[in-house]
Amino acid sequence: MQHDDVIWDIIGNTQFCSFKVKTKSQNFCRNEYNITGLCNRSSCPLANSQYATIREEKGQCFLYMKVIERAAFPARMWEKVKLSKNYEKALEQIDENLIYWPRFIRHKCKQRFTKITQYLIRMRKLVLKRQRKLVPLSRKVETRERRKEEKALIAAQLDNAIEKELLERLKQGTYGDIYNFPVHAFDRALEQQDQESESEEEEEEEDDDEDVGQREFVAEEEVEESDLSDFEDMNKLRTSSDEEEQDESSEEEDEEEMEVQTKASRSKGKSPANGSAARKKRAYVEIEYEQETEPASKSRAT
Amino acid sequence: MKAWRGAVCSGDAVEEKKMVKSELAVAFPPTFSVSEIKNKQRRHFMFMKLKQEKRKQKMQLRKKRRKEREALGDKAPPKEVPKTIENQRVYDETTVDPEDEEIAFDEGTDEFSAYFNGLTNPKVLITTSDRPRGRTVRFCEQLATVIPNAHVYYRRGLALKRIIPQCVARNFTYLMVINEDRQVPNGMVLCHLPNGPTAHFKVSSVRLRKEMKRRGKNPTEHYPEVILNNFTTRLGHTIGRLFAALFPQEPHFVGRQVATFHNQRDFIFFRFHRYIFKNEKKVGIQELGPRFTLKLRSLQKGTFDSKYGEYEWVMKRHEMEACRRKFQL
């Protein structure tokens, strides 16, 4: 015979209950058949001979009822009833199974059943939304990559690379007329070029009376397109220096000024990587943009 | 060594060792290796001796070589270049030759040709993964100042596949999603919009503007120039074009701002600087703006579709990272 009061006396207040969890404000019951989860005289599944719970398994809800006649066989003590998936029908099932049972248990069973159905609905909704995929990081791999990144950063020498690239662009004339000083550099570069070409010519021929500027034109015809940009630059800046020295006729000046302007308008911006002005032997992508005024200037040069 | 008890023994050992060495030059006795000595002190001592001798030999060799070089004067052979990883890089058959016609043709007709022919203007949408925290949010804001015509939108738990058609409808050219883990940005998905490729990067070493030392004032609204360094292979070329198409075609040189994507050993370093030409040989740069490193993880044709998308390239660590001198970009 089950003496509920005696049992509750023992496990409820005075002695030990292994399912009880004590916190500062409240006592909880860890028994899986407990209907409310609190440790109370009316919610304790051990201290009540007439007891029922709702439990769910894999999305299916069952009503468990305690049959006290089998208290000696705990494995067969609980009877379960499968509840229908329809919420109202399930509530009616609970009512008809727990008819004549105490109001408290009926009420709490229905409350628990409601909560369970609600969280099942939420689970099903979440699955439909975006799932977050957790990718585990391997610590070894991460440290290795971090080290590689540091080494790569040191090898990259970013500041130098950027400065070099900017100076190259300045030399190439992508900035057009914004900056004033490039003249001297190009003068020097030109003179160097001229000396080289002069020495070459001396070895082959002996005609040196041609003007350096005109020799530039001849060289332009022979040179491949990829080197064209450099020579055109040289030409433009050579003439700009010549303007200062006032050696050219005004017509030529005008022509070359036009060239300068078209060249400037052409070089502002970027041209496609397959453009004819792409330089060779560059290890990176140079994207330049060409406008259609270029052929006009070329024809004028030749 | 003087205070050491076994001084006599060590002396013997040293002599033995010298004899053994000279024998080694002649025949093949079992080699006497330092690691076989059980006594730690003695082993350490032997090892130090070994190192000293090696160093001495190296110095002698060096001196000899230097004397020879000076003796020869002009006719000396050129100095040997030290081996670096970049020097020893395994030749990649997909390296782009700048004059390759096939590549030129491909690039004339790929997804970026519209941009490079000047038909579209870049418009970037920056967003994050769900519930971004402070650092990521600030990072996105700073990115939006660096990239002209960029807008930051809060994610609100929307699915990317549903965002993409809306973006296309509003003429966005790029979708950038910054993924966050533990309050720090760690991944980026860069999707070129009208059906363009999607690249997934790992983001590391994010430095926000206020953490930068000696930085300049905030970036202005001028369009920056773009520098792309070291994108040599076909894959690198595609990625380079992907980055280039983020920025408008006509940079404002007045603004003197430059955004750099530098690829080194498959790490892409992003920097944003303001430059000034002091004279024709010197340029000063001042870093503004955020900096971060990217490492490409996958490149997928078509817009973002992780399940059914066609992946053009995926990082497979065991195959690709096995050789230290082989790089993909």
XYZ file of C-alpha atoms in Angstrom:
631
model
C 0.000 0.000 0.000
C 1.258 3.403 -0.837
C 1.154 5.883 1.983
C 1.515 9.140 0.109
C 1.786 11.286 3.171
C 4.459 9.181 4.697
C 6.433 9.235 1.513
C 6.113 12.966 1.230
C 7.140 13.412 4.812
C 10.313 11.581 4.121
C 11.362 12.889 0.782
C 9.601 16.238 0.725
C 10.980 18.128 3.663
C 13.007 16.136 6.120
C 15.189 13.579 4.406
C 16.814 13.170 1.062
C 15.195 12.974 -2.373
C 17.572 12.309 -5.206
C 15.402 14.142 -7.701
C 15.237 17.339 -5.733
C 17.269 20.335 -6.868
C 17.420 23.127 -4.327
C 17.950 26.727 -5.352
C 17.780 29.923 -3.320
C 14.138 30.632 -4.003
C 12.668 27.369 -5.148
C 12.909 23.592 -5.256
C 12.870 21.785 -8.559
C 12.175 18.115 -9.250
C 14.292 16.338 -11.819
C 12.043 13.346 -12.128
C 11.161 12.880 -15.795
C 7.534 12.107 -15.022
C 6.978 15.293 -13.066
C 4.232 17.396 -14.529
C 5.285 20.878 -13.465
C 8.950 20.462 -12.724
C 8.664 21.896 -9.226
C 9.043 19.951 -6.032
C 5.621 20.199 -4.414
C 3.305 17.983 -2.454
C 0.893 17.883 -5.361
C 3.484 17.623 -8.150
C 5.661 14.893 -6.752
C 5.260 11.723 -8.832
C 6.531 9.586 -5.978
C 4.234 10.961 -3.310
C 1.006 10.840 -5.327
C -0.689 7.558 -6.119
C -2.998 9.160 -8.653
C -0.692 10.911 -11.105
C -0.540 11.683 -14.822
C 1.884 13.477 -17.154
C 2.330 14.408 -20.759
C 5.619 13.507 -22.445
C 6.695 13.775 -26.032
C 8.866 11.492 -28.069
C 10.087 12.456 -31.538
C 7.249 14.874 -32.072
C 4.547 12.494 -30.712
C 2.776 13.366 -27.436
C 1.708 10.673 -24.933
C -0.387 10.834 -21.836
C 1.222 8.813 -19.065
C -0.935 7.630 -16.193
C 0.347 6.022 -13.042
C -1.335 2.718 -12.151
C -0.722 2.449 -8.442
C -1.673 -1.257 -8.315
C 1.595 -1.957 -10.067
C 3.715 0.058 -7.709
C 5.731 -3.075 -7.086
C 6.684 -3.210 -10.781
C 8.027 0.195 -11.567
C 8.847 -0.740 -15.167
C 5.163 -1.418 -15.880
C 3.755 1.251 -13.608
C 3.092 3.919 -16.225
C 0.420 3.495 -18.866
C 0.714 5.567 -21.957
C -1.936 6.803 -24.337
C -0.988 8.247 -27.690
C -2.561 11.630 -28.202
C -3.856 12.791 -31.555
C -1.962 15.379 -33.555
C -4.956 17.631 -33.646
C -4.776 19.999 -30.699
C -8.465 20.041 -29.827
C -8.912 16.344 -30.249
C -5.927 15.720 -28.026
C -7.391 17.943 -25.326
C -10.609 15.940 -25.510
C -8.604 12.748 -25.235
C -6.927 14.038 -22.133
C -10.280 14.942 -20.684
C -11.815 11.575 -21.374
C -8.844 9.669 -20.021
C -8.523 11.768 -16.911
C -12.231 11.978 -16.210
C -12.960 12.043 -12.474
C -9.323 12.821 -11.769
C -8.367 15.770 -9.538
C -8.728 19.173 -11.170
C -5.102 20.061 -10.568
C -3.722 17.177 -12.563
C -6.105 17.639 -15.446
C -5.292 21.337 -15.634
C -1.574 20.887 -15.415
C -1.628 18.129 -18.010
C -3.382 20.345 -20.479
C -0.994 23.198 -19.768
C 1.975 20.995 -20.320
C 0.518 19.631 -23.496
C -0.011 23.166 -24.830
C 3.553 24.141 -24.082
C 4.876 21.017 -25.772
C 2.858 21.553 -28.946
C 4.008 25.149 -29.113
C 7.645 24.283 -28.941
C 7.208 21.544 -31.502
C 5.655 24.056 -33.883
C 8.578 26.410 -33.329
C 11.065 23.647 -34.041
C 9.373 22.856 -37.313
C 9.377 26.532 -38.308
C 13.040 26.982 -37.509
C 14.025 24.097 -39.719
C 12.474 25.892 -42.666
C 14.397 29.095 -42.038
C 18.081 29.532 -42.793
C 20.180 26.984 -40.984
C 23.440 28.170 -39.631
C 26.223 25.801 -40.495
C 28.936 25.565 -37.883
C 32.314 24.836 -39.351
C 34.886 23.613 -36.856
C 38.254 25.334 -36.892
C 41.326 23.286 -36.463
C 43.715 25.034 -34.127
C 46.787 23.745 -35.864
C 45.611 24.959 -39.213
C 44.683 28.336 -37.844
C 48.038 28.939 -36.222
C 49.771 27.785 -39.358
C 47.820 30.165 -41.498
C 48.421 33.022 -39.111
C 52.106 32.469 -39.282
C 52.055 32.230 -43.037
C 50.153 35.471 -43.171
C 52.724 37.232 -41.040
C 55.545 35.965 -43.186
C 53.733 36.936 -46.319
C 53.163 40.406 -44.933
C 56.846 40.828 -44.278
C 57.734 39.519 -47.704
C 55.231 41.803 -49.349
C 56.853 45.080 -48.314
C 53.629 46.832 -49.027
C 54.743 50.405 -48.608
C 57.574 49.995 -51.036
C 55.398 48.244 -53.545
C 52.746 50.934 -53.391
C 55.250 53.746 -53.693
C 56.924 52.052 -56.611
C 53.654 51.582 -58.371
C 52.645 55.198 -57.846
C 55.942 56.446 -59.186
C 55.581 54.191 -62.199
C 52.193 55.630 -62.865
C 53.548 59.115 -62.534
C 56.296 58.306 -64.991
C 53.887 56.762 -67.371
C 51.827 59.886 -67.311
C 48.527 58.573 -66.087
C 48.222 61.718 -64.010
C 48.542 63.971 -66.977
C 49.300 67.569 -66.254
C 48.410 67.681 -62.614
C 51.946 67.498 -61.350
C 54.577 69.888 -62.560
C 57.867 68.328 -61.788
C 58.154 65.291 -64.014
C 59.834 67.420 -66.663
C 63.335 67.117 -65.265
C 63.175 63.399 -64.817
C 62.048 63.005 -68.358
C 64.665 65.341 -69.654
C 67.305 63.290 -68.013
C 65.730 60.063 -69.167
C 65.449 61.435 -72.664
C 69.017 62.570 -72.738
C 70.051 59.139 -71.619
C 67.927 57.613 -74.329
C 69.367 59.973 -76.870
C 72.907 59.249 -75.871
C 72.256 55.557 -76.196
C 70.641 55.851 -79.546
C 73.346 58.227 -80.696
C 76.066 55.845 -79.729
C 74.245 53.055 -81.504
C 73.940 55.114 -84.592
C 77.554 56.036 -84.521
C 78.446 52.434 -84.567
C 76.192 51.699 -87.519
C 75.964 54.927 -89.501
C 77.436 58.304 -89.276
C 74.475 60.546 -89.883
C 73.815 62.486 -86.761
C 72.382 65.616 -88.207
C 68.790 64.617 -87.697
C 66.972 66.281 -84.893
C 66.389 64.159 -81.851
C 62.674 64.797 -82.046
C 62.407 63.527 -85.591
C 64.388 60.457 -84.785
C 61.775 59.843 -82.178
C 59.117 59.791 -84.899
C 61.001 57.274 -86.952
C 61.516 55.097 -83.920
C 57.793 55.222 -83.223
C 57.013 53.593 -86.526
C 59.398 50.789 -85.936
C 58.561 50.159 -82.339
C 55.901 47.630 -81.329
C 52.681 48.828 -79.881
C 53.461 47.748 -76.384
C 56.315 50.200 -76.141
C 54.341 52.892 -77.814
C 53.100 54.445 -74.620
C 56.589 55.149 -73.347
C 57.711 56.774 -76.529
C 54.633 58.836 -76.836
C 55.214 60.062 -73.349
C 58.767 60.892 -74.169
C 57.591 62.708 -77.202
C 55.033 64.712 -75.342
C 57.340 65.698 -72.545
C 60.204 66.337 -74.819
C 58.073 68.783 -76.665
C 56.894 70.376 -73.470
C 60.496 71.008 -72.572
C 61.091 72.280 -76.054
C 58.330 74.766 -75.625
C 60.388 76.315 -72.939
C 63.435 76.355 -75.129
C 61.395 77.721 -78.066
C 62.964 75.680 -80.772
C 59.908 74.403 -82.541
C 57.692 76.155 -84.983
C 54.312 77.260 -83.723
C 52.415 74.807 -85.934
C 54.273 71.865 -84.630
C 53.712 73.176 -81.168
C 50.007 73.304 -81.746
C 49.925 69.809 -83.148
C 51.867 68.444 -80.296
C 49.817 70.310 -77.778
C 46.774 68.623 -79.175
C 48.602 65.363 -78.869
C 49.408 66.167 -75.291
C 45.801 66.935 -74.520
C 44.424 63.840 -76.179
C 47.048 61.752 -74.542
C 46.163 63.225 -71.162
C 42.481 62.605 -71.698
C 43.264 59.093 -72.760
C 45.424 58.279 -69.823
C 43.088 59.562 -67.155
C 41.453 56.422 -65.973
C 42.098 52.836 -66.698
C 42.180 50.824 -69.895
C 41.218 47.162 -70.244
C 43.794 44.548 -69.536
C 43.898 43.541 -73.149
C 44.465 47.058 -74.378
C 47.292 47.751 -76.717
C 48.980 49.939 -74.179
C 49.403 47.057 -71.736
C 52.984 46.715 -70.828
C 54.680 43.406 -71.074
C 56.481 41.492 -68.423
C 54.309 42.841 -65.666
C 53.386 40.405 -62.967
C 50.143 42.136 -62.085
C 46.975 43.181 -63.730
C 47.135 46.682 -65.137
C 43.754 47.881 -66.132
C 43.759 50.862 -68.479
C 41.055 52.481 -70.455
C 41.410 53.710 -73.999
C 39.340 56.268 -75.757
C 38.918 56.523 -79.436
C 40.873 59.748 -79.852
C 44.112 57.787 -79.816
C 44.244 56.735 -83.481
C 43.804 60.359 -84.467
C 46.905 61.358 -82.533
C 48.867 58.444 -83.924
C 48.138 59.363 -87.484
C 49.191 62.923 -86.786
C 52.462 61.749 -85.366
C 53.305 59.691 -88.397
C 83.820 24.432 -19.046
C 86.502 25.334 -16.574
C 84.289 24.697 -13.578
C 83.139 21.466 -15.048
C 84.132 18.302 -13.315
C 84.607 16.146 -16.320
C 87.141 18.433 -17.903
C 89.650 15.716 -18.467
C 87.089 13.401 -19.975
C 85.844 16.073 -22.273
C 89.327 16.719 -23.467
C 89.660 13.090 -24.333
C 86.313 13.043 -25.981
C 87.243 16.008 -28.083
C 90.410 14.411 -29.210
C 88.586 11.213 -29.955
C 86.137 13.138 -31.954
C 88.852 14.792 -33.988
C 90.420 11.452 -34.720
C 87.087 10.059 -35.688
C 86.543 12.963 -38.003
C 89.788 12.465 -39.777
C 88.991 8.803 -40.116
C 85.660 9.695 -41.602
C 87.417 11.447 -44.375
C 89.093 8.204 -45.264
C 86.745 5.280 -44.599
C 83.154 4.591 -43.509
C 83.215 3.896 -39.805
C 79.882 4.180 -38.004
C 79.379 7.936 -37.639
C 79.614 9.412 -34.223
C 76.567 11.514 -33.772
C 76.145 14.056 -31.049
C 72.629 12.888 -30.233
C 73.823 9.525 -28.990
C 75.604 10.899 -25.929
C 73.425 10.233 -22.940
C 74.842 12.831 -20.619
C 73.078 16.099 -21.213
C 75.875 18.402 -20.296
C 78.387 16.620 -22.393
C 75.962 16.348 -25.260
C 75.297 20.061 -25.076
C 78.972 20.775 -25.002
C 79.626 18.568 -28.015
C 76.843 20.183 -29.907
C 78.147 23.652 -29.204
C 81.529 22.576 -30.400
C 80.059 21.200 -33.552
C 78.215 24.411 -34.233
C 81.301 26.483 -33.611
C 83.297 24.440 -36.054
C 80.638 24.711 -38.672
C 80.461 28.419 -38.221
C 84.199 28.721 -38.495
C 84.200 26.779 -41.707
C 81.457 28.953 -43.072
C 83.369 32.133 -42.233
C 86.469 30.773 -43.882
C 84.557 29.901 -46.987
C 83.051 33.331 -47.083
C 86.370 35.068 -46.689
C 87.846 32.965 -49.426
C 85.009 33.768 -51.759
C 85.227 37.450 -51.007
C 88.955 37.466 -51.695
C 88.403 35.718 -54.980
C 85.746 38.186 -55.942
C 87.963 41.145 -55.156
C 90.823 39.557 -57.005
C 88.777 39.101 -60.117
C 87.363 42.582 -59.913
C 85.159 43.254 -62.893
C 85.207 39.736 -64.206
C 83.826 38.276 -60.994
C 80.703 36.199 -61.428
C 77.573 38.025 -60.359
C 76.424 37.732 -56.777
C 74.139 34.859 -56.138
C 70.561 35.759 -55.343
C 69.289 34.232 -52.116
C 66.430 31.812 -52.508
C 63.074 33.106 -51.428
C 59.729 31.462 -51.624
C 58.786 33.782 -54.431
C 61.915 32.831 -56.335
C 61.369 29.169 -55.841
C 57.718 29.277 -56.701
C 56.591 26.251 -58.599
C 55.737 27.345 -62.111
C 52.015 27.501 -62.515
C 50.808 26.559 -65.931
C 47.854 28.863 -65.657
C 50.041 31.939 -65.400
C 48.716 34.678 -67.577
C 50.918 35.920 -70.353
C 49.950 39.542 -70.964
C 49.814 39.040 -74.693
C 47.769 35.903 -74.723
C 44.959 36.346 -77.184
C 42.763 33.688 -75.754
C 42.777 35.370 -72.394
C 42.189 38.725 -73.976
C 39.196 37.309 -75.771
C 37.881 35.659 -72.629
C 38.141 38.853 -70.730
C 36.381 40.721 -73.435
C 33.370 38.509 -73.036
C 33.239 37.523 -69.379
C 30.960 38.838 -66.669
C 33.082 41.908 -66.088
C 33.200 43.075 -69.649
C 30.180 45.257 -69.061
C 32.059 47.121 -66.399
C 35.307 47.372 -68.295
C 33.580 48.660 -71.367
C 32.122 51.399 -69.274
C 28.525 50.318 -69.460
C 27.844 49.914 -65.770
C 28.738 51.897 -62.717
C 29.573 50.020 -59.584
C 27.039 50.118 -56.784
C 27.812 48.035 -53.752
C 25.537 46.683 -51.061
C 27.332 45.826 -47.839
C 25.648 43.695 -45.242
C 26.573 41.262 -42.517
C 25.507 37.933 -41.127
C 22.756 37.849 -38.505
C 22.964 40.078 -35.492
C 26.254 41.825 -36.079
C 28.197 43.131 -33.126
C 30.088 46.391 -32.671
C 33.305 45.633 -34.439
C 31.681 44.233 -37.508
C 29.261 47.104 -37.735
C 32.042 49.633 -37.550
C 34.023 47.709 -40.099
C 31.112 47.803 -42.509
C 30.680 51.511 -42.036
C 34.336 52.142 -42.735
C 34.238 49.957 -45.794
C 31.347 51.999 -47.033
C 33.434 55.160 -46.807
C 36.293 53.543 -48.659
C 34.259 52.155 -51.530
C 32.430 54.868 -53.388
C 28.730 54.353 -53.977
C 28.398 51.750 -51.240
C 25.403 51.300 -48.978
C 25.228 49.415 -45.710
C 22.020 47.588 -44.880
C 21.079 45.665 -41.760
C 20.569 42.006 -42.439
C 17.435 41.261 -40.435
C 17.710 37.542 -40.908
C 16.902 37.591 -44.604
C 17.977 34.828 -46.912
C 20.638 35.815 -49.427
C 18.872 34.116 -52.255
C 15.904 36.371 -51.707
C 17.991 39.520 -51.378
C 19.776 38.969 -54.654
C 16.858 39.456 -57.075
C 15.880 42.598 -55.219
C 19.372 43.949 -55.521
C 19.445 43.226 -59.186
C 16.180 45.040 -59.571
C 17.661 48.113 -57.933
C 20.754 48.108 -60.126
C 23.288 47.006 -57.585
C 26.427 45.549 -59.111
C 27.944 43.993 -56.012
C 26.750 42.284 -52.883
C 29.256 42.067 -50.064
C 28.393 40.042 -46.979
C 30.703 40.213 -43.995
C 30.426 37.135 -41.861
C 31.006 37.473 -38.172
C 32.196 35.091 -35.520
C 32.536 36.026 -31.857
C 32.104 39.725 -32.443
C 34.835 39.849 -35.065
C 34.536 39.762 -38.851
C 36.052 36.615 -40.250
C 34.620 35.965 -43.681
C 33.431 37.806 -46.740
C 31.214 36.766 -49.576
C 31.609 38.975 -52.609
C 28.972 38.447 -55.234
C 28.977 40.200 -58.571
C 25.385 40.823 -59.275
C 23.866 40.411 -62.591
C 24.768 36.647 -62.601
C 28.439 37.223 -61.893
C 30.852 35.029 -59.938
C 30.732 34.721 -56.175
C 33.922 34.636 -54.194
C 34.172 33.547 -50.601
C 37.112 34.848 -48.611
C 38.470 34.366 -45.167
C 39.057 37.752 -43.548
C 41.778 38.184 -40.971
C 43.772 40.913 -39.275
C 41.099 43.539 -39.465
C 42.366 46.863 -38.247
C 39.804 49.624 -37.834
C 40.542 53.241 -38.381
C 41.060 54.228 -34.797
C 43.553 51.431 -34.278
C 45.822 52.728 -37.003
C 48.947 54.511 -36.012
C 49.811 57.778 -37.703
C 46.764 57.756 -39.854
C 45.460 60.620 -41.867
C 42.106 62.292 -41.847
C 39.060 60.419 -42.953
C 38.744 59.532 -46.624
C 36.908 61.995 -48.783
C 34.277 61.310 -51.387
C 36.737 61.237 -54.272
C 36.972 58.043 -56.238
C 40.200 56.263 -55.304
C 42.674 54.721 -57.681
C 43.197 51.015 -57.573
C 46.438 49.072 -57.445
C 46.338 45.346 -58.036
C 49.638 43.596 -57.433
C 50.779 40.094 -58.233
C 47.670 38.543 -59.640
C 49.412 36.284 -62.089
C 47.412 33.159 -62.764
C 44.050 32.835 -64.483
C 42.362 32.549 -61.125
C 44.298 35.531 -59.877
C 43.261 37.476 -62.928
C 39.616 36.775 -62.298
C 39.894 37.816 -58.686
C 41.794 40.920 -59.673
C 39.039 41.925 -62.040
C 36.534 41.195 -59.321
C 38.236 43.724 -57.088
C 38.771 46.247 -59.802
C 35.115 46.283 -60.695
C 34.246 47.395 -57.177
C 35.553 50.876 -57.879
C 34.446 53.368 -60.501
C 36.407 53.482 -63.711
C 37.494 57.092 -63.585
C 39.427 57.807 -60.420
C 39.621 61.350 -59.163
C 43.292 62.121 -59.182
C 42.547 65.260 -57.240
C 41.611 63.132 -54.271
C 45.007 61.432 -54.188
C 43.587 58.314 -52.633
C 44.590 54.829 -53.592
C 43.222 51.430 -52.638
C 45.677 48.573 -52.932
C 45.023 44.869 -53.248
C 48.384 43.172 -52.955
C 48.610 39.441 -53.402
C 51.485 37.711 -51.665
C 51.572 33.942 -51.323
C 47.820 33.705 -51.730
C 47.099 36.306 -49.084
C 45.517 39.470 -50.432
C 46.370 42.523 -48.365
C 44.065 45.489 -48.622
C 45.326 48.945 -47.784
C 43.922 52.397 -48.306
C 46.333 55.301 -48.538
C 46.559 58.938 -49.383
C 49.642 59.790 -51.383
C 51.511 62.936 -52.195
C 54.345 63.378 -54.640
C 57.159 65.247 -52.991
C 59.221 65.296 -56.124
C 59.449 63.100 -59.151
C 61.365 60.463 -57.277
C 59.722 60.416 -53.934
C 56.182 59.840 -52.903
C 54.817 59.916 -49.389
C 51.943 57.728 -48.399
C 49.759 57.996 -45.376
C 47.467 55.231 -44.395
C 43.825 56.013 -43.786
C 40.999 53.665 -43.694
C 40.700 50.099 -42.586
C 43.096 47.361 -43.484
C 42.452 43.674 -43.710
C 43.766 40.480 -45.296
C 41.802 38.126 -47.459
C 42.391 34.549 -48.376
C 40.334 33.065 -51.142
C 38.346 30.024 -50.155
C 36.126 29.381 -53.089
C 35.023 30.877 -56.349
C 31.625 29.973 -57.679
C 30.128 30.711 -61.025
C 26.800 32.445 -60.876
C 25.316 34.242 -57.914
C 25.365 32.920 -54.409
C 24.151 29.347 -54.209
C 26.103 27.196 -51.869
C 24.192 23.983 -52.482
C 23.642 23.832 -56.205
C 26.165 26.328 -57.443
C 28.896 25.385 -59.831
C 32.194 25.910 -58.115
C 35.000 27.055 -60.320
C 37.634 26.715 -57.614
C 37.559 25.445 -54.066
C 40.379 25.509 -51.566
C 41.348 21.940 -50.888
C 43.883 22.136 -48.169
C 45.467 18.734 -48.485
C 46.108 18.997 -52.185
C 46.974 22.629 -52.474
C 48.812 23.441 -49.284
C 51.031 20.394 -49.348
C 53.800 22.171 -51.230
C 55.160 25.305 -49.637
C 56.177 26.813 -52.897
C 52.977 26.367 -54.813
C 50.395 29.114 -54.866
C 47.081 29.493 -56.541
C 46.604 33.177 -57.139
